[in-house]
CSV table of C-alpha atoms in Angstrom, one decimal:
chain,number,residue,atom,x,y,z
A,14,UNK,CA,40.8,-33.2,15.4
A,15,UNK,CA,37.3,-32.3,13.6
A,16,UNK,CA,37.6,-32.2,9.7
A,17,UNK,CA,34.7,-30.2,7.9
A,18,UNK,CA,34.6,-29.5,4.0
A,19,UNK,CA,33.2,-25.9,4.5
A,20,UNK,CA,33.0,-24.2,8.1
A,21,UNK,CA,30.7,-20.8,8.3
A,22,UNK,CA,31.7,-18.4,10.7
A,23,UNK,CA,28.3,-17.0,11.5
A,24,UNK,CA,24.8,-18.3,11.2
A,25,UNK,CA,22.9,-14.9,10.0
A,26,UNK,CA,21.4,-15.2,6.3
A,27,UNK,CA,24.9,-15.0,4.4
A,28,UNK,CA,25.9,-17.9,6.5
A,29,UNK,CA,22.6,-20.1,6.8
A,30,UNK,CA,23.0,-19.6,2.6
A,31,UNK,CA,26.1,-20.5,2.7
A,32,UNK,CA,25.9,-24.0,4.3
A,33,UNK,CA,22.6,-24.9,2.4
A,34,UNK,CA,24.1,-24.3,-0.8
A,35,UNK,CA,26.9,-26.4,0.3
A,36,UNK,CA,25.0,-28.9,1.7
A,37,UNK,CA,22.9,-29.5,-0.9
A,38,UNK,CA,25.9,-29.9,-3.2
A,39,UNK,CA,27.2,-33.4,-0.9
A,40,UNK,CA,29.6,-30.9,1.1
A,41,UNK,CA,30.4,-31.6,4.8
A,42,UNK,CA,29.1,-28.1,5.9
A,43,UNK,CA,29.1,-27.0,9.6
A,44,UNK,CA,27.7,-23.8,10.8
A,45,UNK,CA,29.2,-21.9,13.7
A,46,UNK,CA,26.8,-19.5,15.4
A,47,UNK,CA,27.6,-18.2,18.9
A,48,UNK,CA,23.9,-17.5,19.7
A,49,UNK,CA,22.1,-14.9,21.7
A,50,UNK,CA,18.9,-14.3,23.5
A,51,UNK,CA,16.1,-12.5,21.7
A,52,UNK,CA,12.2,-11.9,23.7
A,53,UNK,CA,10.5,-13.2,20.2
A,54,UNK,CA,12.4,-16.6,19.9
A,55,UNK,CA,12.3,-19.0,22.2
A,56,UNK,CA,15.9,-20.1,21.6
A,57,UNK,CA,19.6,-18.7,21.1
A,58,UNK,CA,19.8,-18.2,17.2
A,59,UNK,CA,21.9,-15.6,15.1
A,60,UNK,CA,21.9,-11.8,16.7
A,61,UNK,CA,18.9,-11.0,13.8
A,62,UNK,CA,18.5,-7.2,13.6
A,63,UNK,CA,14.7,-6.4,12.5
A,64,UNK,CA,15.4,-4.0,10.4
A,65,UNK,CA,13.2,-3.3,7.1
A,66,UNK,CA,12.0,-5.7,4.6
A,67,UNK,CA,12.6,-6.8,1.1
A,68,UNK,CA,11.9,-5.0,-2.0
A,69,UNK,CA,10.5,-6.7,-5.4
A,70,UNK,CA,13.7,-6.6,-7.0
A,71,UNK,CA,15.7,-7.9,-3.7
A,72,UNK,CA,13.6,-11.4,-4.1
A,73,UNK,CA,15.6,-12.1,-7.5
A,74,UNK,CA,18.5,-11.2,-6.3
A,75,UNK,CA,18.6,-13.4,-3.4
A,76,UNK,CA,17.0,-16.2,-6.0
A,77,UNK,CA,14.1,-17.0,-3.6
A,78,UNK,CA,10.5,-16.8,-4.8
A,79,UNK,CA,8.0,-15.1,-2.4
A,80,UNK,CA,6.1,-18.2,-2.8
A,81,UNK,CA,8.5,-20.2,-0.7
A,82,UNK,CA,8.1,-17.2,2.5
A,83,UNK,CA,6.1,-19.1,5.4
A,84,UNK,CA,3.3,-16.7,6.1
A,85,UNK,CA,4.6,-16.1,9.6
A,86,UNK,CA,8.2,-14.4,8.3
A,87,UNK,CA,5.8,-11.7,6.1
A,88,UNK,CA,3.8,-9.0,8.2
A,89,UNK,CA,2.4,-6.3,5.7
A,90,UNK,CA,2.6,-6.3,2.0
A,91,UNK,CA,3.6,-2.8,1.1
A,92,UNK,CA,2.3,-0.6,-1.5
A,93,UNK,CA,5.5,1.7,-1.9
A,94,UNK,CA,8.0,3.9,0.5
A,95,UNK,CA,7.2,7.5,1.4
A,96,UNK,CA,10.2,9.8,2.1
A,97,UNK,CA,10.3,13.0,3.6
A,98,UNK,CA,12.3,15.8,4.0
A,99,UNK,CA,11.7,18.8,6.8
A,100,UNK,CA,9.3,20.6,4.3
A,101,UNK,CA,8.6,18.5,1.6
A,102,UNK,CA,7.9,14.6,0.6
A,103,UNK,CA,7.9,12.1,-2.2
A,104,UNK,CA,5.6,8.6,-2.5
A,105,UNK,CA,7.5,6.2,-4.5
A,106,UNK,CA,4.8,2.6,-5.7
A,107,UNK,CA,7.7,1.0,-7.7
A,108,UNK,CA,11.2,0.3,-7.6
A,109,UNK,CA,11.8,0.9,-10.9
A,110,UNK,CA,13.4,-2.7,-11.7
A,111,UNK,CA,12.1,-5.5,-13.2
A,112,UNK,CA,10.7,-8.4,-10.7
A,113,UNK,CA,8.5,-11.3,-10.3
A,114,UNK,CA,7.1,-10.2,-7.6
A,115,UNK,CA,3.9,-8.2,-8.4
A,116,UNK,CA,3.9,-5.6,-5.0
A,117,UNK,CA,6.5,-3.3,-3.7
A,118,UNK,CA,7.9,-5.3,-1.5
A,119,UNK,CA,7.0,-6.4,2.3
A,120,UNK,CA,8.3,-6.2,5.9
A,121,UNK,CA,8.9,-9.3,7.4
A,122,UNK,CA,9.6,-10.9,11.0
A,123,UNK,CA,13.4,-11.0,10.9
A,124,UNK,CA,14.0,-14.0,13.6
A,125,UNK,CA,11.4,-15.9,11.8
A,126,UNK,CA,13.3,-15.2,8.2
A,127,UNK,CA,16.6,-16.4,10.1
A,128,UNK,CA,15.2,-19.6,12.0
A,129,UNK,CA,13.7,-20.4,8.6
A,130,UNK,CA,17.2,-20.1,6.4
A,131,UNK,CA,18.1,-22.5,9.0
A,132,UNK,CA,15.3,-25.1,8.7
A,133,UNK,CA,16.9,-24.7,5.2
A,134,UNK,CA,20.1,-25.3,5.2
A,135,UNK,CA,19.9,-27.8,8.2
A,136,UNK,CA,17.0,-29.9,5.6
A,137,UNK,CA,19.5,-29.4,2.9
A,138,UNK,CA,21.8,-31.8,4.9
A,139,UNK,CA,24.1,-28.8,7.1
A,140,UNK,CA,25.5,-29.6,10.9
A,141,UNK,CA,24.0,-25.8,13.0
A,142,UNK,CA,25.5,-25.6,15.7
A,143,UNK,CA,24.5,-22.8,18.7
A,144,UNK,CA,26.8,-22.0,21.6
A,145,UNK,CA,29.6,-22.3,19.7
A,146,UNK,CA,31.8,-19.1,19.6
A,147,UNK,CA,34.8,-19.1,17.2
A,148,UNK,CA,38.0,-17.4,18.4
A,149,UNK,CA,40.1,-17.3,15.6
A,150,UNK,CA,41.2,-19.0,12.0
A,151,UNK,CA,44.9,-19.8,11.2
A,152,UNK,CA,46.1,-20.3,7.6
A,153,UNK,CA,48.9,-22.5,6.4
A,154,UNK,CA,48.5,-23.0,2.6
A,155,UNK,CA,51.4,-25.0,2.6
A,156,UNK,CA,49.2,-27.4,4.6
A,157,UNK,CA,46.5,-30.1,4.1
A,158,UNK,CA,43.8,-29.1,5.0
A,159,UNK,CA,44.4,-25.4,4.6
A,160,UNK,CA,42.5,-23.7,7.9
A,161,UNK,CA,42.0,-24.4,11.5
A,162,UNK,CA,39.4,-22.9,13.1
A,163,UNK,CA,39.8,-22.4,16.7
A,164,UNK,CA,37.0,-22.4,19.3
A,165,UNK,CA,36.3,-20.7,22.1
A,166,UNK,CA,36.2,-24.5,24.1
A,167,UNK,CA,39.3,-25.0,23.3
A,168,UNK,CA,38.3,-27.5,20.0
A,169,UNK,CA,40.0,-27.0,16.9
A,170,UNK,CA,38.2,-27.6,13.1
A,171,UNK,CA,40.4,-28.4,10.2
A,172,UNK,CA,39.3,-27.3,6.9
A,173,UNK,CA,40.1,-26.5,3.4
A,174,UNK,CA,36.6,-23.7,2.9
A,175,UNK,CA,35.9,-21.2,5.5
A,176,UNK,CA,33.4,-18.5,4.8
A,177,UNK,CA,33.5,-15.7,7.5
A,178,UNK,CA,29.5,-15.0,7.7
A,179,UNK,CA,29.7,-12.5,11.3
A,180,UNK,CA,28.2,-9.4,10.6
A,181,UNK,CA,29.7,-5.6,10.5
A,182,UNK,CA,31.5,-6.0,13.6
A,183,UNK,CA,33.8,-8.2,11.8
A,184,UNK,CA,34.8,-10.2,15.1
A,185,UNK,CA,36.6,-13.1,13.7
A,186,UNK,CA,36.5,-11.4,9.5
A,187,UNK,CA,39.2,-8.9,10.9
A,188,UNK,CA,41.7,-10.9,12.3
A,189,UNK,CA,41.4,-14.0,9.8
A,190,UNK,CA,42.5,-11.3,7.0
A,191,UNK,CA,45.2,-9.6,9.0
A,192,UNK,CA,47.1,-13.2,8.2
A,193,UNK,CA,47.0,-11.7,4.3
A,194,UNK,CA,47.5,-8.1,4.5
A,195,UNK,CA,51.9,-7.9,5.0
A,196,UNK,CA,51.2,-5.8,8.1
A,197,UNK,CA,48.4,-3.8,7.1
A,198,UNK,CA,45.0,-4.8,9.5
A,199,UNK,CA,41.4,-5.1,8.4
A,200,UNK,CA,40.9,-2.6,11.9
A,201,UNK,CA,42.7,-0.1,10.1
A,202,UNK,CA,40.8,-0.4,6.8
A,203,UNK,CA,37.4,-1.1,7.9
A,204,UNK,CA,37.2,0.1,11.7
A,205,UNK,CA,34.2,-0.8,13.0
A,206,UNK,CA,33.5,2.2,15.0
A,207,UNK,CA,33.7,4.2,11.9
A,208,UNK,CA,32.3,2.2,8.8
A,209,UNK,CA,29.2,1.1,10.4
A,210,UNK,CA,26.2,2.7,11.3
A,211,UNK,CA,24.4,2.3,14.5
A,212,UNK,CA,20.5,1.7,13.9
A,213,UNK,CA,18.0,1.8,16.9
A,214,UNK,CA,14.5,0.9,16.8
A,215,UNK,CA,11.4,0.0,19.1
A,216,UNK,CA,8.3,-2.3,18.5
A,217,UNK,CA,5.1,0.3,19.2
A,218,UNK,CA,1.8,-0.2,19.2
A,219,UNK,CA,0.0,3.0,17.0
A,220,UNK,CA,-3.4,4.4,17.4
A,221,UNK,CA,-5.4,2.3,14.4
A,222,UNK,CA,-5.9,5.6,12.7
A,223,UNK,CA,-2.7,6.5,12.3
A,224,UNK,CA,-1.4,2.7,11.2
A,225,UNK,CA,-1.0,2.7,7.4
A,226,UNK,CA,0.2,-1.1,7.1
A,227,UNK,CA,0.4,-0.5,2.8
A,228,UNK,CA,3.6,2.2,3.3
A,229,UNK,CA,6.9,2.3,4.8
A,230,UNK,CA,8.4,5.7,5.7
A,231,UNK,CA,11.7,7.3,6.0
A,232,UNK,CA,12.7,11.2,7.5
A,233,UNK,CA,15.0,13.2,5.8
A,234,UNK,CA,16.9,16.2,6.6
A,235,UNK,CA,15.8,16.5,10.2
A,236,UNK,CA,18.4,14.9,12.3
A,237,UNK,CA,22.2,15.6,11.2
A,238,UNK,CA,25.1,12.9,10.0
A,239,UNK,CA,26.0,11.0,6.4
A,240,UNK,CA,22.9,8.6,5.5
A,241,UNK,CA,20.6,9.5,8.7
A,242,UNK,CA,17.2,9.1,9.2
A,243,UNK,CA,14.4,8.0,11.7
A,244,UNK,CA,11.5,5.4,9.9
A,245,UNK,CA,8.4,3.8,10.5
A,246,UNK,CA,7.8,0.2,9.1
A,247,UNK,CA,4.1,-1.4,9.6
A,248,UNK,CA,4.7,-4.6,11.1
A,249,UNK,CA,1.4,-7.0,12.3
A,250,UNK,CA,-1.8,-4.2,12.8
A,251,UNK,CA,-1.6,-1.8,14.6
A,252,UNK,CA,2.3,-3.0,15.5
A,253,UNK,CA,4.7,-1.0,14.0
A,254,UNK,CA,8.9,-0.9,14.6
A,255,UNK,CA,9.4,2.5,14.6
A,256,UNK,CA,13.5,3.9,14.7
A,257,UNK,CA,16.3,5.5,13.0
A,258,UNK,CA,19.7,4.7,11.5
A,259,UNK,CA,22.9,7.4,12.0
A,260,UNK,CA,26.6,6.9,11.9
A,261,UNK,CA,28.5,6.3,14.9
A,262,UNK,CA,30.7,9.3,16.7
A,263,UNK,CA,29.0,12.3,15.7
A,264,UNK,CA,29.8,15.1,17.3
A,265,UNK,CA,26.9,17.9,18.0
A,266,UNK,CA,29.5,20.9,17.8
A,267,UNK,CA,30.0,19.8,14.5
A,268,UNK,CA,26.2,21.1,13.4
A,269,UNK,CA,24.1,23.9,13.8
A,270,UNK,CA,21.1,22.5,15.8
A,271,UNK,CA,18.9,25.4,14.6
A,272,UNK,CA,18.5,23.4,11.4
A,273,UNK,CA,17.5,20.0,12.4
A,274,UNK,CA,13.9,19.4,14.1
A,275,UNK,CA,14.6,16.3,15.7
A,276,UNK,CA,17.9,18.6,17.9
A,277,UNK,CA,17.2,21.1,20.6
A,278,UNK,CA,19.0,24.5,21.7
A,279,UNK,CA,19.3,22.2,25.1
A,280,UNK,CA,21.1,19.3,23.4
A,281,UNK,CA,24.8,18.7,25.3
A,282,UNK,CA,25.2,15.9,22.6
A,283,UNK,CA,23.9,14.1,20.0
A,284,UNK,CA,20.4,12.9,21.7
A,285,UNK,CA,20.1,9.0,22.3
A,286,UNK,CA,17.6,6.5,19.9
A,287,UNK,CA,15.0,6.6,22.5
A,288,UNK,CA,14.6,10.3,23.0
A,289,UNK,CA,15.1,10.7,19.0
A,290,UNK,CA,12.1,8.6,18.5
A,291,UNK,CA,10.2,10.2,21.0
A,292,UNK,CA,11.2,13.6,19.4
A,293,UNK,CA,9.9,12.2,15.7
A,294,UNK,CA,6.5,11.3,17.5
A,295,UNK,CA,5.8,14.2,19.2
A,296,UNK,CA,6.6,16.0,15.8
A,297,UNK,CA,4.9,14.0,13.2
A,298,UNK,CA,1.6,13.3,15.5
A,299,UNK,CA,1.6,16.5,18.1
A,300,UNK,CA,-2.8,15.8,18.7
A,301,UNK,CA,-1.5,12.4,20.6
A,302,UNK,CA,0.5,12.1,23.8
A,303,UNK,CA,3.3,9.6,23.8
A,304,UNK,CA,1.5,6.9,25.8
A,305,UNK,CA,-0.7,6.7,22.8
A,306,UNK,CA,2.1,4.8,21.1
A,307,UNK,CA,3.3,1.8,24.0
A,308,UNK,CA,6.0,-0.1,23.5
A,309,UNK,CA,5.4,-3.7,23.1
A,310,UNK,CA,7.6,-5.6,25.2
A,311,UNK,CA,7.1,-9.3,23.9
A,312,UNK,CA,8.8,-8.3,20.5
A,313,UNK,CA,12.3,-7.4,19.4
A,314,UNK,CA,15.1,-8.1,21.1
A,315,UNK,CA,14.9,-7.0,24.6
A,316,UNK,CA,11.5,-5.7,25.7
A,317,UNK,CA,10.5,-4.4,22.8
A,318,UNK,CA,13.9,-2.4,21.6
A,319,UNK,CA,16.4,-3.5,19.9
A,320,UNK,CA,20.4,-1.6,19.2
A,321,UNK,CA,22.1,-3.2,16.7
A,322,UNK,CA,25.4,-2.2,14.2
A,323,UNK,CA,24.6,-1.8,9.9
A,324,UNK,CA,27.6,-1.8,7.9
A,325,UNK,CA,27.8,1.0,5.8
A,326,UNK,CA,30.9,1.0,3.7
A,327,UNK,CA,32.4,-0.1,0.2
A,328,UNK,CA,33.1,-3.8,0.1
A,329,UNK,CA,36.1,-5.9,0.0
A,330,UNK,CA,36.3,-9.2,-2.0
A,331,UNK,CA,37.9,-12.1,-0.7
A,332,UNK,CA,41.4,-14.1,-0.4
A,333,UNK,CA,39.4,-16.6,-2.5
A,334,UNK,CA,42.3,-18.6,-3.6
A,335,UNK,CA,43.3,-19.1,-0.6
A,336,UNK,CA,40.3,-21.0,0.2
A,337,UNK,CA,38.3,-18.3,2.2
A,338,UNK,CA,35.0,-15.9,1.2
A,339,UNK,CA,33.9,-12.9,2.8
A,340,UNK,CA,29.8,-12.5,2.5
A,341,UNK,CA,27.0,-10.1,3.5
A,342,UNK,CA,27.5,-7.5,6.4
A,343,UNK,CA,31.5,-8.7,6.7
A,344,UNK,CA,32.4,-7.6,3.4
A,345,UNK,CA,30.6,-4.1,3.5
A,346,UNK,CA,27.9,-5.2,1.3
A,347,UNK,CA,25.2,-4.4,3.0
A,348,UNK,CA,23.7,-1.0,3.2
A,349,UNK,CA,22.7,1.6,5.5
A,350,UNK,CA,21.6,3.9,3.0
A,351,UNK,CA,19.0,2.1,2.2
A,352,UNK,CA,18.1,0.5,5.6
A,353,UNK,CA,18.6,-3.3,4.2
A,354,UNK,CA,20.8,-6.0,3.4
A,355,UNK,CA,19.2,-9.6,3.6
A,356,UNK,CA,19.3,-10.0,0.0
A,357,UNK,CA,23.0,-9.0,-0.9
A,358,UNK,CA,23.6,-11.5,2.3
A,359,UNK,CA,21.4,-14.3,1.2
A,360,UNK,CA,23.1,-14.0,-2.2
A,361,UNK,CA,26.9,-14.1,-1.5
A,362,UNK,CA,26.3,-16.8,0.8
A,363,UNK,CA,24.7,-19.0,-1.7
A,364,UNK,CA,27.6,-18.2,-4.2
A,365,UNK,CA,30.0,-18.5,-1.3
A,366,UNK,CA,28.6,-22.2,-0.2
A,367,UNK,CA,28.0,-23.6,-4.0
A,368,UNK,CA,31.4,-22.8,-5.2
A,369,UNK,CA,33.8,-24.1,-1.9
A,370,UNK,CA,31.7,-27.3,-2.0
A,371,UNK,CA,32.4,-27.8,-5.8
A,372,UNK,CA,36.4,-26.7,-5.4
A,373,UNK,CA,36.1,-23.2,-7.4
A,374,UNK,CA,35.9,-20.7,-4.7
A,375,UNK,CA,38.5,-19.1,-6.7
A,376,UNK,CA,35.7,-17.6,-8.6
A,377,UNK,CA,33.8,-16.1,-5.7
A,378,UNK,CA,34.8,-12.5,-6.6
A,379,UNK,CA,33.8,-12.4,-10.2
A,380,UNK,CA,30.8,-14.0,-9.5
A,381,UNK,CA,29.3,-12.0,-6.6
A,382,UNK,CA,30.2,-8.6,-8.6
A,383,UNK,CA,28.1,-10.0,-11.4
A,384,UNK,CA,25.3,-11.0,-9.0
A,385,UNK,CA,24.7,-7.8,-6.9
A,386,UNK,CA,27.4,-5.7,-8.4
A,387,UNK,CA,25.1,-3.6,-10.2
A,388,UNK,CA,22.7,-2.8,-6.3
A,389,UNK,CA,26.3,-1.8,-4.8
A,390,UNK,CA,27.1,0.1,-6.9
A,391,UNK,CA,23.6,2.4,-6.6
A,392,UNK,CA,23.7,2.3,-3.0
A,393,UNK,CA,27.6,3.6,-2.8
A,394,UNK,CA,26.8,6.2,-5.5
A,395,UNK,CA,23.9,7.5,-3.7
A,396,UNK,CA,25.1,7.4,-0.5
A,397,UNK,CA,28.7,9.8,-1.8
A,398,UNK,CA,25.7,12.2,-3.6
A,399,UNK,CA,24.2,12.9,-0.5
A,400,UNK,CA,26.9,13.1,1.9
A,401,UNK,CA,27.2,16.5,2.6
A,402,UNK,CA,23.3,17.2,2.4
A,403,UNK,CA,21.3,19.2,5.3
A,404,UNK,CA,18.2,20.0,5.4
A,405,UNK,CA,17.8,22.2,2.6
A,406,UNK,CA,19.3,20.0,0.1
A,407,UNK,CA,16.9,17.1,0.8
A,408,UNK,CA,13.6,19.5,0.2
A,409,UNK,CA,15.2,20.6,-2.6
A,410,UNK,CA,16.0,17.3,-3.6
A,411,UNK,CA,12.5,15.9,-2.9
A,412,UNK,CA,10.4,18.9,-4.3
A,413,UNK,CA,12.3,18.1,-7.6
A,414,UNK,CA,12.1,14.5,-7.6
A,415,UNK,CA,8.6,14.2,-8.8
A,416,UNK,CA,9.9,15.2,-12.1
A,417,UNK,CA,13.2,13.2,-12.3
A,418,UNK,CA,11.2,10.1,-11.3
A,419,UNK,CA,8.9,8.0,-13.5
A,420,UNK,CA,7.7,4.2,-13.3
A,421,UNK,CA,11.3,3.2,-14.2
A,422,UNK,CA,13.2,5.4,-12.1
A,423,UNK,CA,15.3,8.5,-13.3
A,424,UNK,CA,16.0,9.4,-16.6
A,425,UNK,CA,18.6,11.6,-17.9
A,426,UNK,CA,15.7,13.1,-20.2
A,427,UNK,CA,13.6,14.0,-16.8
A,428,UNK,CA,16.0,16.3,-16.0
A,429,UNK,CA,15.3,18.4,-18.3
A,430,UNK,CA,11.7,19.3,-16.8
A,431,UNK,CA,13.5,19.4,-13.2
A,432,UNK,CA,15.5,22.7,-14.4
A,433,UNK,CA,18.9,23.2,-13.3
A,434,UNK,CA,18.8,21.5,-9.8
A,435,UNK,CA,17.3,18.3,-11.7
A,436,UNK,CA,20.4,18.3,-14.5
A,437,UNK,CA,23.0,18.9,-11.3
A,438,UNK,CA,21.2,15.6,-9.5
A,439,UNK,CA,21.3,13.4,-12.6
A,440,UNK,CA,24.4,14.2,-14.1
A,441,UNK,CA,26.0,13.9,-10.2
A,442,UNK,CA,24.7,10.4,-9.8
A,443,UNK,CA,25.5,9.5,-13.3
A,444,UNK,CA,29.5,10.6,-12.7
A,445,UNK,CA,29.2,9.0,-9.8
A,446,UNK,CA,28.3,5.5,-10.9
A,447,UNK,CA,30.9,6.3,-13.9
A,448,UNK,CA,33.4,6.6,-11.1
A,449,UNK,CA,32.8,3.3,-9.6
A,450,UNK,CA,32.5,1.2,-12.8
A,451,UNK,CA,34.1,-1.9,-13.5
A,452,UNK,CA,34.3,-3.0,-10.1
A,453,UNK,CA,35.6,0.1,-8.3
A,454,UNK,CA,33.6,0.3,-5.5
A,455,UNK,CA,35.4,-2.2,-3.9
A,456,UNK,CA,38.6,-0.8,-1.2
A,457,UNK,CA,40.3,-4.2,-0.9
A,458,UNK,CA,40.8,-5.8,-3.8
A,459,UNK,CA,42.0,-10.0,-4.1
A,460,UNK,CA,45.3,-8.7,-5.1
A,461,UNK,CA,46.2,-7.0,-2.5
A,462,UNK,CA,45.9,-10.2,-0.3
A,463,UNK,CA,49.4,-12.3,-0.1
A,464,UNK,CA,48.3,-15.2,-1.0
């Protein structure tokens, strides 16, 4: 039987991370990826979802300078985000946090960015591996080594390290918990058909007027569910991806589709990504037809589209001490709020790999709470302040913002000039990250594991 020091399930950017910071620290570090088929690589790599791009602040939290990006993972360079609700609109040119990075932010070329953490961890001495699916990981701590990991092939892995690296759906995550949880199930804590989002996008080409490769830009207010909203990111002129984000299972009886301008009185359910897309066209650029805007077939995942799962949920830390460490989309730490989560990935991987090739992965959860504790904890609080926001809230929201936001973001004192609707949103978001301090943003603590 195979013996590894450090297996990753998963070879996305928490588990690329993982292995390199292993690897790099003398540790035997093999990299599981089952691989899949994507029309811009000409390979099986990790199921890369193209979402966004990374923000200043993001680059220092996954502790990569831009300088190290090849020039072919970076598209446009981006000026700032605008957001919109169904009357009203805000243009934001800084995060508000301190970063090296002099720029907003950029989009980038997602299987690119994931081929390259490969290069990475593969140069820094790590065993990829594609085609390989993992099946399931037994634990016996009585044992030496700890964890075999079982393979689809029929193969086996002993180990003493396994980080679970596979994404919101949690394939292999769920059931390698379940052996810590005294009959409870990660399926009933974190269902996948609840806590994730669903994000849909498609790779068009715009008319060169109407491509603005300096700005991202999100829609709020105008199709219904918690954290939803349609987007266009620029990628390579006059390319852009161009999609939305929702929660899965809504039900269309549940809203009133007078409100929302991206529903119709003819609407049986809640319409599908394609015909939501083609709805936000025809409303934001009604003097163009939609053959103006063709879908380009050679990018993305399957001619030019691509479907893919965002977790959106608190997090969970880990069963460290028994050897294992949950990181990036697997643990909840990713975000659909915000429509990104390469960096939080990147960065629990790295934290993940160092500390299981050293021996202390008993301090994985105290460290990855002080490393992107404080970006969880905005995204959860924001995401709880707008739950229950239609589209009233978010022009509301958006026609006030303008005075609760400065160059550093909002402050308490801004309020003041946004009247009584700019106290209520300030004083709700500050409550709400009071709520969740000190770690409590979390719903699965290490003690509650049996280990």
């Amino acid at each position: 039987m195979e013996y590894v020091d450090v297996a990753v399930v998963g070879g996305g950017p928490a588990g690329s991370s993982a292995a390199e910071a292993a690897a790099a620290r003398g540790a035997d570090a093999v990299v599981l990826e089952k691989g899949v088929p994507r029309a811009d690589r000409a390979e099986r790599g990790p199921d890369s979802t193209d979402a966004a791009g990374l923000l200043d602040y993001w680059l220092e939290i996954m502790d990569i300078p831009f300088e190290e990006f090849p020039e072919d993972v970076v598209l446009s360079e981006l000026e700032g985000a605008k957001f919109y609700g169904p009357n009203a609109e805000l243009a934001l040119t800084e995060t508000g946090i301190d970063a090296e990075y002099d720029g907003f932010g950029f989009t980038m070329h997602r299987a690119r960015f994931d081929d390259w953490l490969r290069e990475r961890a593969v140069d820094a001495g790590a065993d990829y591996r594609v085609g390989v699916s993992v099946t399931g990981v037994d634990t016996d701590l009585s044992a030496s080594p700890r964890h075999t990991v079982h393979l689809a092939n029929g193969e086996d892995i002993e180990t003493d390290y396994v980080i679970l690296a596979d994404g919101p759906q949690r394939t292999v995550t769920g059931g390698t918990l379940d052996q810590f949880l005294d009959g409870r199930t990660m399926s009933d804590i974190m269902p996948s058909n609840t806590v994730n989002h669903i994000a849909y996008q498609e790779h068009r080409r715009m008319p060169e007027e109407l491509f603005d490769p300096d700005f991202i830009e999100f829609w709020w207010g105008i199709m219904p569910g918690h954290t939803a909203y349609p987007w266009i990111f620029p990628n390579d002129a006059p390319v852009a991806r161009i999609g939305l984000t929702m929660p899965i299972g809504l039900d269309i009886a549940d809203y009133d589709v007078s409100e929302w301008d991206l529903l119709s009185s003819e609407d049986d359910g809640i319409p599908r990504g394609r015909e939501y897309i083609e709805r936000l066209l025809r409303r934001q650029f009604s003097d163009y037809d939609l053959d103006d805007f063709p879908i380009v077939e050679d990018r993305g995942k399957s001619k030019g589209t691509e479907t893919y799962p965002i977790s959106s949920t608190r997090p969970i830390e880990s069963p460290a001490r028994a050897g294992i460490a949950v990181t990036g989309g697997a643990m909840g730490a990713t975000s659909a709020f915000h429509e990104g989560g390469d960096h939080v990935a990147v960065r629990t991987g790295k934290i993940a790999g160092r500390l299981a090739a050293v021996e202390r992965l008993e301090r994985y959860n105290d460290e990855w709470h002080a490393a992107i504790g404080d970006e969880i904890l905005r995204n959860v609080t924001f995401a709880d302040l707008v739950r229950d926001w239609g589209p009233r809230d978010w022009d509301r929201a958006f026609t006030t913002a303008s005075d609760l936001m400065d160059a550093r973001g909002i402050k308490a004192d801004a309020a003041l000039r946004g009247g009584l609707h700019g106290i209520e949103l300030v004083m709700k978001y500050k409550w709400g990250k009071f709520g969740y301090r000190n770690g409590k943003y979390v719903q699965l603590r290490e003690d509650e594991f049996a280990v």
